[in-house]
Amino acid sequence: MEPNTDPFHRKITYLRISITDRCNMRCLYCVSSDSLKPLSHRDVLTYEEILDITRASVDLGITKVRITGGEPLIRRDVLHFIRLLRAIPGLKDVSITTNGTLLKDMAGPLFEAGIHRINISLDTLNPLKFRRITRRDHFQEVWDGISAAKGAGFSPIKLNMVVIKGLNDNEIQQFAALSIQQPYVIRFIEFMPIGETTFWDRQKIMTSDEIRSRLDSLGSLQQVPSSVNDGPAKMYRFENAKGEIGIITPISDNFCGTCNRLRLTADGRIRPCLFSDDEIDIKTPIRKGCTQEEIRKLLKKGIAKKPKRHYAGHGNNACLRPMSKIGG
Ligand code: SAM
């Protein structure tokens, strides 16, 4: 068996790296209060430690990395880190997920540092609702950031909207229309029961069928083949549209059978499944001076621990960490 194959014959090729748990927004569905206590700096993996772990994971067969957080662009020297990450032989693809607030100034330098694919989270096109959801007043910055990403040459630009019934489902059409006018991939993501939030409720999930039924009036929507970088999204396109639509349903129609991911949290834990707090401490061994071979062993242990599937959304919350402390 290859070193990156898990007990259920899934090949793990994708590492999501959270480089910080800090965020400049406080989305009400992500964190339950405005006073999320950040990790102390010494508890966060250094860039050197992250690079060592990434090198070891590439040795095992990881080819893709996504940088996330917290908000990754607020960590100091992130561009320098990205250049070093891009230089790792065998690592074919590096992308980033950001809330877009800092992109106006950073899109160009990010592109030059070697990241060309970007996911930007945006849950509403209404500035007042934006303030309600994020508890911050950054709508215009995000909107300008999206244009800056387009200007810098990012492709694709994916706009991720977490659809929550009663909160922003009335904007599904407006978001979908953006995919007609602009070369954006609009991704509708199911609301997941993650973290301490008391906001989650199964009744707030919009299923794929419900989302698609809202799109009928915009034109004829065709399912299109998913490309390798579409991940678990089912992809659609309106006739003559510049962009595409993606629908991601981790709860109502999970895609665990094709999961190819491992996560690394900012505080140095390997997290085999998004929905499980069963993690492996990799920071302590590294700080005790373990070898690259020992890091590879810990990563293999993480791969071996991947559960067959998650049961999130069935009864109790499956995990306690909020998304900002996992790395979405
Ligand atoms: N700060 C970056 C951002 O905003 O994209 C990266 C981290 S953020 C935690 C990653 C993604 O997780 C965001 O798109 C956010 O909307 C999503 N997210 C957080 N909590 C979620 C939940 N309960 N269900 C679905 N998506 C969630």
mmCIF file of C-alpha atoms and ligand atoms in Angstrom:
data_model
loop_
_atom_site.group_PDB
_atom_site.id
_atom_site.type_symbol
_atom_site.label_atom_id
_atom_site.label_comp_id
_atom_site.label_asym_id
_atom_site.label_seq_id
_atom_site.Cartn_x
_atom_site.Cartn_y
_atom_site.Cartn_z
ATOM 1 C CA MET A 1 0.000 0.000 0.000
ATOM 2 C CA GLU A 2 1.283 3.488 -0.835
ATOM 3 C CA PRO A 3 2.166 5.622 2.215
ATOM 4 C CA ASN A 4 -0.639 8.105 1.516
ATOM 5 C CA THR A 5 -3.419 5.530 1.207
ATOM 6 C CA ASP A 6 -5.821 5.299 4.143
ATOM 7 C CA PRO A 7 -7.517 2.131 5.473
ATOM 8 C CA PHE A 8 -10.478 2.771 3.147
ATOM 9 C CA HIS A 9 -8.264 2.906 0.028
ATOM 10 C CA ARG A 10 -8.512 6.671 -0.323
ATOM 11 C CA LYS A 11 -5.384 8.416 -1.574
ATOM 12 C CA ILE A 12 -4.551 11.439 0.554
ATOM 13 C CA THR A 13 -3.035 14.081 -1.709
ATOM 14 C CA TYR A 14 -4.280 17.334 -0.224
ATOM 15 C CA LEU A 15 -3.111 19.145 2.915
ATOM 16 C CA ARG A 16 -5.009 22.108 4.346
ATOM 17 C CA ILE A 17 -2.711 24.219 6.452
ATOM 18 C CA SER A 18 -4.044 26.714 8.941
ATOM 19 C CA ILE A 19 -1.310 29.269 9.555
ATOM 20 C CA THR A 20 -3.175 31.232 12.223
ATOM 21 C CA ASP A 21 -6.295 30.959 14.342
ATOM 22 C CA ARG A 22 -6.644 34.749 14.405
ATOM 23 C CA CYS A 23 -9.227 36.467 12.262
ATOM 24 C CA ASN A 24 -10.236 40.060 11.644
ATOM 25 C CA MET A 25 -13.900 39.047 11.432
ATOM 26 C CA ARG A 26 -16.230 37.216 13.828
ATOM 27 C CA CYS A 27 -18.798 35.474 11.643
ATOM 28 C CA LEU A 28 -21.780 34.582 13.782
ATOM 29 C CA TYR A 29 -22.033 31.041 12.405
ATOM 30 C CA CYS A 30 -18.300 30.391 12.878
ATOM 31 C CA VAL A 31 -17.598 31.736 16.352
ATOM 32 C CA SER A 32 -20.177 32.042 19.074
ATOM 33 C CA SER A 33 -19.001 35.272 20.667
ATOM 34 C CA ASP A 34 -17.036 38.371 19.871
ATOM 35 C CA SER A 35 -14.294 37.461 22.323
ATOM 36 C CA LEU A 36 -12.578 34.409 20.880
ATOM 37 C CA LYS A 37 -9.319 33.961 22.781
ATOM 38 C CA PRO A 38 -6.440 33.611 20.308
ATOM 39 C CA LEU A 39 -3.563 31.183 20.743
ATOM 40 C CA SER A 40 -0.405 32.695 22.161
ATOM 41 C CA HIS A 41 2.274 33.188 19.514
ATOM 42 C CA ARG A 42 4.490 30.474 20.986
ATOM 43 C CA ASP A 43 1.660 27.944 20.623
ATOM 44 C CA VAL A 44 1.390 28.565 16.885
ATOM 45 C CA LEU A 45 3.632 26.584 14.534
ATOM 46 C CA THR A 46 6.453 28.660 13.098
ATOM 47 C CA TYR A 47 6.767 28.900 9.321
ATOM 48 C CA GLU A 48 9.881 26.711 9.507
ATOM 49 C CA GLU A 49 7.913 24.022 11.348
ATOM 50 C CA ILE A 50 5.080 24.196 8.813
ATOM 51 C CA LEU A 51 7.576 23.915 5.952
ATOM 52 C CA ASP A 52 9.188 20.831 7.523
ATOM 53 C CA ILE A 53 5.772 19.193 7.905
ATOM 54 C CA THR A 54 4.857 20.095 4.339
ATOM 55 C CA ARG A 55 8.116 18.631 2.990
ATOM 56 C CA ALA A 56 7.438 15.411 4.890
ATOM 57 C CA SER A 57 3.873 15.260 3.577
ATOM 58 C CA VAL A 58 5.072 15.798 -0.007
ATOM 59 C CA ASP A 59 7.470 12.873 0.510
ATOM 60 C CA LEU A 60 4.396 10.780 1.325
ATOM 61 C CA GLY A 61 2.445 11.821 -1.767
ATOM 62 C CA ILE A 62 0.731 15.120 -0.945
ATOM 63 C CA THR A 63 0.710 17.274 -4.089
ATOM 64 C CA LYS A 64 -1.721 20.064 -3.163
ATOM 65 C CA VAL A 65 -1.771 22.522 -0.296
ATOM 66 C CA ARG A 66 -4.373 25.111 0.660
ATOM 67 C CA ILE A 67 -3.417 27.865 3.088
ATOM 68 C CA THR A 68 -6.171 28.904 5.427
ATOM 69 C CA GLY A 69 -6.899 30.051 8.957
ATOM 70 C CA GLY A 70 -8.270 32.097 10.864
ATOM 71 C CA GLU A 71 -7.513 34.715 8.286
ATOM 72 C CA PRO A 72 -4.224 33.688 6.655
ATOM 73 C CA LEU A 73 -3.436 37.093 5.178
ATOM 74 C CA ILE A 74 -3.175 38.725 8.601
ATOM 75 C CA ARG A 75 -0.169 36.629 9.620
ATOM 76 C CA ARG A 76 3.075 38.559 9.388
ATOM 77 C CA ASP A 77 5.419 37.663 6.492
ATOM 78 C CA VAL A 78 2.859 35.434 4.826
ATOM 79 C CA LEU A 79 4.237 36.284 1.364
ATOM 80 C CA HIS A 80 7.729 35.174 2.353
ATOM 81 C CA PHE A 81 6.254 31.907 3.679
ATOM 82 C CA ILE A 82 4.348 31.357 0.433
ATOM 83 C CA ARG A 83 7.503 31.804 -1.654
ATOM 84 C CA LEU A 84 9.262 29.151 0.451
ATOM 85 C CA LEU A 85 6.251 26.845 0.181
ATOM 86 C CA ARG A 86 6.164 27.260 -3.604
ATOM 87 C CA ALA A 87 9.804 26.236 -3.754
ATOM 88 C CA ILE A 88 9.174 22.786 -2.248
ATOM 89 C CA PRO A 89 9.953 20.256 -4.991
ATOM 90 C CA GLY A 90 7.021 17.972 -5.766
ATOM 91 C CA LEU A 91 4.378 20.338 -4.402
ATOM 92 C CA LYS A 92 2.335 20.997 -7.519
ATOM 93 C CA ASP A 93 -0.392 23.318 -6.333
ATOM 94 C CA VAL A 94 -0.764 25.953 -3.619
ATOM 95 C CA SER A 95 -3.995 27.886 -3.147
ATOM 96 C CA ILE A 96 -5.496 30.059 -0.426
ATOM 97 C CA THR A 97 -8.821 30.686 1.289
ATOM 98 C CA THR A 98 -9.330 34.217 2.558
ATOM 99 C CA ASN A 99 -12.087 36.525 3.673
ATOM 100 C CA GLY A 100 -10.792 39.021 1.108
ATOM 101 C CA THR A 101 -10.494 41.995 3.451
ATOM 102 C CA LEU A 102 -6.789 42.542 2.699
ATOM 103 C CA LEU A 103 -6.767 41.563 -0.956
ATOM 104 C CA LYS A 104 -6.983 45.065 -2.344
ATOM 105 C CA ASP A 105 -3.294 45.537 -1.528
ATOM 106 C CA MET A 106 -2.215 41.913 -1.370
ATOM 107 C CA ALA A 107 -3.735 40.319 -4.481
ATOM 108 C CA GLY A 108 -0.865 41.393 -6.763
ATOM 109 C CA PRO A 109 1.954 40.357 -4.381
ATOM 110 C CA LEU A 110 0.158 37.065 -3.633
ATOM 111 C CA PHE A 111 -0.063 36.265 -7.322
ATOM 112 C CA GLU A 112 3.609 37.112 -7.782
ATOM 113 C CA ALA A 113 4.513 34.936 -4.794
ATOM 114 C CA GLY A 114 3.095 31.998 -6.744
ATOM 115 C CA ILE A 115 -0.541 31.547 -5.746
ATOM 116 C CA HIS A 116 -2.902 31.673 -8.703
ATOM 117 C CA ARG A 117 -6.073 30.041 -7.380
ATOM 118 C CA ILE A 118 -8.071 31.754 -4.667
ATOM 119 C CA ASN A 119 -11.251 31.144 -2.648
ATOM 120 C CA ILE A 120 -12.874 34.214 -1.148
ATOM 121 C CA SER A 121 -15.598 33.839 1.459
ATOM 122 C CA LEU A 122 -18.589 36.121 1.021
ATOM 123 C CA ASP A 123 -22.011 35.337 2.447
ATOM 124 C CA THR A 124 -23.986 38.411 1.460
ATOM 125 C CA LEU A 125 -23.977 41.226 -1.086
ATOM 126 C CA ASN A 126 -25.739 43.535 1.349
ATOM 127 C CA PRO A 127 -23.328 45.708 3.415
ATOM 128 C CA LEU A 128 -25.704 45.903 6.396
ATOM 129 C CA LYS A 129 -26.223 42.166 6.473
ATOM 130 C CA PHE A 130 -22.485 41.744 6.049
ATOM 131 C CA ARG A 131 -21.983 43.662 9.282
ATOM 132 C CA ARG A 132 -24.581 41.520 11.016
ATOM 133 C CA ILE A 133 -23.001 38.244 9.875
ATOM 134 C CA THR A 134 -19.342 39.132 10.307
ATOM 135 C CA ARG A 135 -19.718 41.585 13.222
ATOM 136 C CA ARG A 136 -17.394 43.830 11.213
ATOM 137 C CA ASP A 137 -17.840 46.591 8.650
ATOM 138 C CA HIS A 138 -15.556 45.345 5.862
ATOM 139 C CA PHE A 139 -17.949 44.756 2.958
ATOM 140 C CA GLN A 140 -16.382 47.371 0.671
ATOM 141 C CA GLU A 141 -12.861 46.071 1.357
ATOM 142 C CA VAL A 142 -13.938 42.554 0.394
ATOM 143 C CA TRP A 143 -15.702 43.755 -2.725
ATOM 144 C CA ASP A 144 -12.629 45.761 -3.766
ATOM 145 C CA GLY A 145 -10.482 42.744 -2.901
ATOM 146 C CA ILE A 146 -12.439 40.536 -5.290
ATOM 147 C CA SER A 147 -11.881 43.043 -8.118
ATOM 148 C CA ALA A 148 -8.199 43.223 -7.192
ATOM 149 C CA ALA A 149 -7.932 39.439 -7.421
ATOM 150 C CA LYS A 150 -9.491 39.561 -10.870
ATOM 151 C CA GLY A 151 -7.123 42.353 -11.910
ATOM 152 C CA ALA A 152 -4.114 40.450 -10.612
ATOM 153 C CA GLY A 153 -4.957 37.480 -12.834
ATOM 154 C CA PHE A 154 -6.244 34.885 -10.359
ATOM 155 C CA SER A 155 -8.116 32.075 -12.051
ATOM 156 C CA PRO A 156 -10.363 30.671 -10.971
ATOM 157 C CA ILE A 157 -11.754 33.063 -8.379
ATOM 158 C CA LYS A 158 -14.180 31.104 -6.235
ATOM 159 C CA LEU A 159 -16.648 32.981 -4.076
ATOM 160 C CA ASN A 160 -17.786 30.777 -1.205
ATOM 161 C CA MET A 161 -21.199 31.511 0.256
ATOM 162 C CA VAL A 162 -22.376 29.544 3.280
ATOM 163 C CA VAL A 163 -26.110 29.344 2.679
ATOM 164 C CA ILE A 164 -28.205 29.641 5.832
ATOM 165 C CA LYS A 165 -31.970 29.483 5.619
ATOM 166 C CA GLY A 166 -33.581 32.631 6.927
ATOM 167 C CA LEU A 167 -30.282 34.531 6.912
ATOM 168 C CA ASN A 168 -29.015 34.788 3.337
ATOM 169 C CA ASP A 169 -30.959 32.258 1.241
ATOM 170 C CA ASN A 170 -32.854 35.168 -0.298
ATOM 171 C CA GLU A 171 -29.578 36.156 -2.032
ATOM 172 C CA ILE A 172 -28.960 32.861 -3.825
ATOM 173 C CA GLN A 173 -30.213 34.258 -7.129
ATOM 174 C CA GLN A 174 -28.182 37.433 -6.861
ATOM 175 C CA PHE A 175 -25.023 35.432 -6.175
ATOM 176 C CA ALA A 176 -25.793 32.999 -8.995
ATOM 177 C CA ALA A 177 -26.320 35.925 -11.388
ATOM 178 C CA LEU A 178 -22.751 37.021 -10.648
ATOM 179 C CA SER A 179 -21.577 33.803 -12.321
ATOM 180 C CA ILE A 180 -23.291 34.923 -15.516
ATOM 181 C CA GLN A 181 -21.750 38.383 -15.623
ATOM 182 C CA GLN A 182 -18.314 37.649 -14.147
ATOM 183 C CA PRO A 183 -15.774 34.830 -14.538
ATOM 184 C CA TYR A 184 -16.366 33.765 -10.942
ATOM 185 C CA VAL A 185 -17.181 30.340 -9.591
ATOM 186 C CA ILE A 186 -19.997 30.897 -7.113
ATOM 187 C CA ARG A 187 -19.977 28.090 -4.581
ATOM 188 C CA PHE A 188 -22.958 27.473 -2.349
ATOM 189 C CA ILE A 189 -21.819 25.621 0.767
ATOM 190 C CA GLU A 190 -24.030 23.852 3.249
ATOM 191 C CA PHE A 191 -24.027 25.160 6.776
ATOM 192 C CA MET A 192 -22.066 22.694 8.945
ATOM 193 C CA PRO A 193 -22.421 21.873 12.664
ATOM 194 C CA ILE A 194 -18.935 22.879 13.691
ATOM 195 C CA GLY A 195 -17.559 24.407 16.847
ATOM 196 C CA GLU A 196 -19.112 25.977 19.886
ATOM 197 C CA THR A 197 -21.690 27.867 17.952
ATOM 198 C CA THR A 198 -25.242 27.577 19.127
ATOM 199 C CA PHE A 199 -26.366 29.029 15.831
ATOM 200 C CA TRP A 200 -26.415 25.746 13.888
ATOM 201 C CA ASP A 201 -29.721 24.033 13.300
ATOM 202 C CA ARG A 202 -30.505 21.335 10.746
ATOM 203 C CA GLN A 203 -33.559 23.345 9.691
ATOM 204 C CA LYS A 204 -31.203 26.097 8.459
ATOM 205 C CA ILE A 205 -29.561 23.846 5.852
ATOM 206 C CA MET A 206 -30.477 24.452 2.217
ATOM 207 C CA THR A 207 -30.163 21.234 0.242
ATOM 208 C CA SER A 208 -28.777 21.109 -3.253
ATOM 209 C CA ASP A 209 -32.280 20.612 -4.719
ATOM 210 C CA GLU A 210 -33.589 23.621 -2.816
ATOM 211 C CA ILE A 211 -30.713 25.769 -4.034
ATOM 212 C CA ARG A 212 -31.129 24.674 -7.642
ATOM 213 C CA SER A 213 -34.873 25.294 -7.584
ATOM 214 C CA ARG A 214 -34.123 28.932 -6.701
ATOM 215 C CA LEU A 215 -32.034 29.242 -9.877
ATOM 216 C CA ASP A 216 -34.666 28.214 -12.421
ATOM 217 C CA SER A 217 -35.781 31.756 -13.151
ATOM 218 C CA LEU A 218 -32.243 32.825 -14.133
ATOM 219 C CA GLY A 219 -31.968 30.573 -17.176
ATOM 220 C CA SER A 220 -31.118 27.052 -18.112
ATOM 221 C CA LEU A 221 -28.599 25.541 -15.733
ATOM 222 C CA GLN A 222 -26.528 22.641 -17.064
ATOM 223 C CA GLN A 223 -24.459 20.300 -14.947
ATOM 224 C CA VAL A 224 -20.849 20.370 -16.179
ATOM 225 C CA PRO A 225 -18.047 17.900 -15.453
ATOM 226 C CA SER A 226 -16.075 18.704 -12.309
ATOM 227 C CA SER A 227 -12.390 19.380 -12.834
ATOM 228 C CA VAL A 228 -9.661 18.104 -10.537
ATOM 229 C CA ASN A 229 -9.631 21.396 -8.622
ATOM 230 C CA ASP A 230 -13.394 21.492 -8.032
ATOM 231 C CA GLY A 231 -13.026 19.130 -5.074
ATOM 232 C CA PRO A 232 -16.363 17.805 -3.863
ATOM 233 C CA ALA A 233 -18.444 20.506 -5.595
ATOM 234 C CA LYS A 234 -21.074 19.504 -8.134
ATOM 235 C CA MET A 235 -20.599 21.979 -10.954
ATOM 236 C CA TYR A 236 -23.170 23.811 -13.077
ATOM 237 C CA ARG A 237 -23.183 26.584 -15.651
ATOM 238 C CA PHE A 238 -25.825 28.888 -17.106
ATOM 239 C CA GLU A 239 -25.883 29.170 -20.869
ATOM 240 C CA ASN A 240 -23.385 31.824 -22.068
ATOM 241 C CA ALA A 241 -22.210 32.457 -18.501
ATOM 242 C CA LYS A 242 -18.648 33.654 -17.885
ATOM 243 C CA GLY A 243 -18.403 31.677 -14.657
ATOM 244 C CA GLU A 244 -19.812 28.592 -12.995
ATOM 245 C CA ILE A 245 -21.850 27.485 -10.004
ATOM 246 C CA GLY A 246 -20.681 24.901 -7.473
ATOM 247 C CA ILE A 247 -22.834 23.237 -4.823
ATOM 248 C CA ILE A 248 -21.168 21.562 -1.851
ATOM 249 C CA THR A 249 -23.211 19.362 0.475
ATOM 250 C CA PRO A 250 -21.050 17.952 3.288
ATOM 251 C CA ILE A 251 -24.046 17.211 5.514
ATOM 252 C CA SER A 252 -27.072 16.299 3.374
ATOM 253 C CA ASP A 253 -25.018 14.295 0.849
ATOM 254 C CA ASN A 254 -21.543 13.708 2.220
ATOM 255 C CA PHE A 255 -18.551 13.015 -0.011
ATOM 256 C CA CYS A 256 -16.415 11.152 2.538
ATOM 257 C CA GLY A 257 -15.915 8.288 0.072
ATOM 258 C CA THR A 258 -13.681 10.505 -2.069
ATOM 259 C CA CYS A 259 -12.071 12.513 0.739
ATOM 260 C CA ASN A 260 -8.399 13.139 -0.066
ATOM 261 C CA ARG A 261 -7.634 15.598 2.753
ATOM 262 C CA LEU A 262 -5.562 15.940 5.832
ATOM 263 C CA ARG A 263 -5.506 19.101 7.932
ATOM 264 C CA LEU A 264 -2.783 20.792 9.928
ATOM 265 C CA THR A 265 -4.033 23.178 12.608
ATOM 266 C CA ALA A 266 -2.219 26.369 13.590
ATOM 267 C CA ASP A 267 -1.415 24.868 17.009
ATOM 268 C CA GLY A 268 0.307 21.902 15.409
ATOM 269 C CA ARG A 269 -2.225 19.091 15.314
ATOM 270 C CA ILE A 270 -2.792 16.752 12.412
ATOM 271 C CA ARG A 271 -6.554 16.569 11.974
ATOM 272 C CA PRO A 272 -7.598 13.533 9.938
ATOM 273 C CA CYS A 273 -11.263 14.549 9.549
ATOM 274 C CA LEU A 274 -12.818 18.006 9.572
ATOM 275 C CA PHE A 275 -15.596 16.772 11.844
ATOM 276 C CA SER A 276 -13.547 14.877 14.419
ATOM 277 C CA ASP A 277 -11.442 16.188 17.289
ATOM 278 C CA ASP A 278 -9.383 12.985 17.229
ATOM 279 C CA GLU A 279 -6.090 14.716 16.366
ATOM 280 C CA ILE A 280 -2.382 13.972 16.536
ATOM 281 C CA ASP A 281 0.055 16.327 18.232
ATOM 282 C CA ILE A 282 2.926 16.974 15.852
ATOM 283 C CA LYS A 283 4.195 20.192 17.461
ATOM 284 C CA THR A 284 5.541 18.603 20.654
ATOM 285 C CA PRO A 285 7.694 16.007 18.844
ATOM 286 C CA ILE A 286 8.972 18.675 16.435
ATOM 287 C CA ARG A 287 9.928 20.966 19.286
ATOM 288 C CA LYS A 288 11.765 18.077 20.900
ATOM 289 C CA GLY A 289 13.836 17.864 17.715
ATOM 290 C CA CYS A 290 12.332 14.863 15.943
ATOM 291 C CA THR A 291 13.610 13.860 12.497
ATOM 292 C CA GLN A 292 11.835 14.206 9.143
ATOM 293 C CA GLU A 293 11.345 10.440 9.227
ATOM 294 C CA GLU A 294 9.479 10.785 12.548
ATOM 295 C CA ILE A 295 7.333 13.569 11.085
ATOM 296 C CA ARG A 296 6.455 11.294 8.169
ATOM 297 C CA LYS A 297 5.474 8.577 10.669
ATOM 298 C CA LEU A 298 3.121 10.969 12.472
ATOM 299 C CA LEU A 299 1.561 12.028 9.187
ATOM 300 C CA LYS A 300 1.068 8.372 8.255
ATOM 301 C CA LYS A 301 -0.596 7.853 11.626
ATOM 302 C CA GLY A 302 -2.952 10.724 10.764
ATOM 303 C CA ILE A 303 -3.751 9.138 7.401
ATOM 304 C CA ALA A 304 -4.395 5.777 9.089
ATOM 305 C CA LYS A 305 -6.781 7.466 11.530
ATOM 306 C CA LYS A 306 -9.117 8.875 8.897
ATOM 307 C CA PRO A 307 -12.615 7.628 9.683
ATOM 308 C CA LYS A 308 -14.658 6.000 6.953
ATOM 309 C CA ARG A 309 -17.165 8.832 7.139
ATOM 310 C CA HIS A 310 -18.402 11.564 9.447
ATOM 311 C CA TYR A 311 -21.735 11.618 11.231
ATOM 312 C CA ALA A 312 -21.977 15.378 11.697
ATOM 313 C CA GLY A 313 -25.512 16.643 11.605
ATOM 314 C CA HIS A 314 -26.801 13.443 13.193
ATOM 315 C CA GLY A 315 -27.502 14.194 16.856
ATOM 316 C CA ASN A 316 -24.701 15.800 18.825
ATOM 317 C CA ASN A 317 -22.098 18.099 17.330
ATOM 318 C CA ALA A 318 -19.172 16.005 16.222
ATOM 319 C CA CYS A 319 -16.438 18.456 17.199
ATOM 320 C CA LEU A 320 -15.747 21.342 19.517
ATOM 321 C CA ARG A 321 -13.185 23.439 17.677
ATOM 322 C CA PRO A 322 -14.696 26.348 15.742
ATOM 323 C CA MET A 323 -13.806 26.486 12.052
ATOM 324 C CA SER A 324 -11.438 29.409 12.686
ATOM 325 C CA LYS A 325 -9.329 27.141 14.919
ATOM 326 C CA ILE A 326 -9.424 24.214 12.491
ATOM 327 C CA GLY A 327 -8.790 25.875 9.163
ATOM 328 C CA GLY A 328 -11.729 25.826 6.775
HETATM 329 N N1 SAM B 1 -10.657 33.518 6.986
HETATM 330 C C1 SAM B 1 -10.747 32.708 5.818
HETATM 331 C C2 SAM B 1 -12.089 32.864 5.158
HETATM 332 O O1 SAM B 1 -12.925 33.588 5.651
HETATM 333 O O2 SAM B 1 -12.272 32.264 4.106
HETATM 334 C C3 SAM B 1 -10.418 31.241 6.030
HETATM 335 C C4 SAM B 1 -10.955 30.565 7.244
HETATM 336 S S1 SAM B 1 -12.721 30.406 7.318
HETATM 337 C C5 SAM B 1 -12.893 29.531 8.822
HETATM 338 C C6 SAM B 1 -12.979 29.215 6.045
HETATM 339 C C7 SAM B 1 -14.386 29.005 5.590
HETATM 340 O O3 SAM B 1 -15.091 28.295 6.576
HETATM 341 C C8 SAM B 1 -15.176 30.250 5.298
HETATM 342 O O4 SAM B 1 -15.639 30.190 3.976
HETATM 343 C C9 SAM B 1 -16.328 30.167 6.259
HETATM 344 O O5 SAM B 1 -17.494 30.698 5.701
HETATM 345 C C10 SAM B 1 -16.428 28.675 6.455
HETATM 346 N N2 SAM B 1 -17.175 28.267 7.653
HETATM 347 C C11 SAM B 1 -16.954 28.599 8.936
HETATM 348 N N3 SAM B 1 -17.864 28.010 9.753
HETATM 349 C C12 SAM B 1 -18.687 27.298 8.953
HETATM 350 C C13 SAM B 1 -19.842 26.483 9.174
HETATM 351 N N4 SAM B 1 -20.314 26.277 10.395
HETATM 352 N N5 SAM B 1 -20.415 25.907 8.106
HETATM 353 C C14 SAM B 1 -19.941 26.098 6.844
HETATM 354 N N6 SAM B 1 -18.855 26.845 6.567
HETATM 355 C C15 SAM B 1 -18.246 27.448 7.609
#
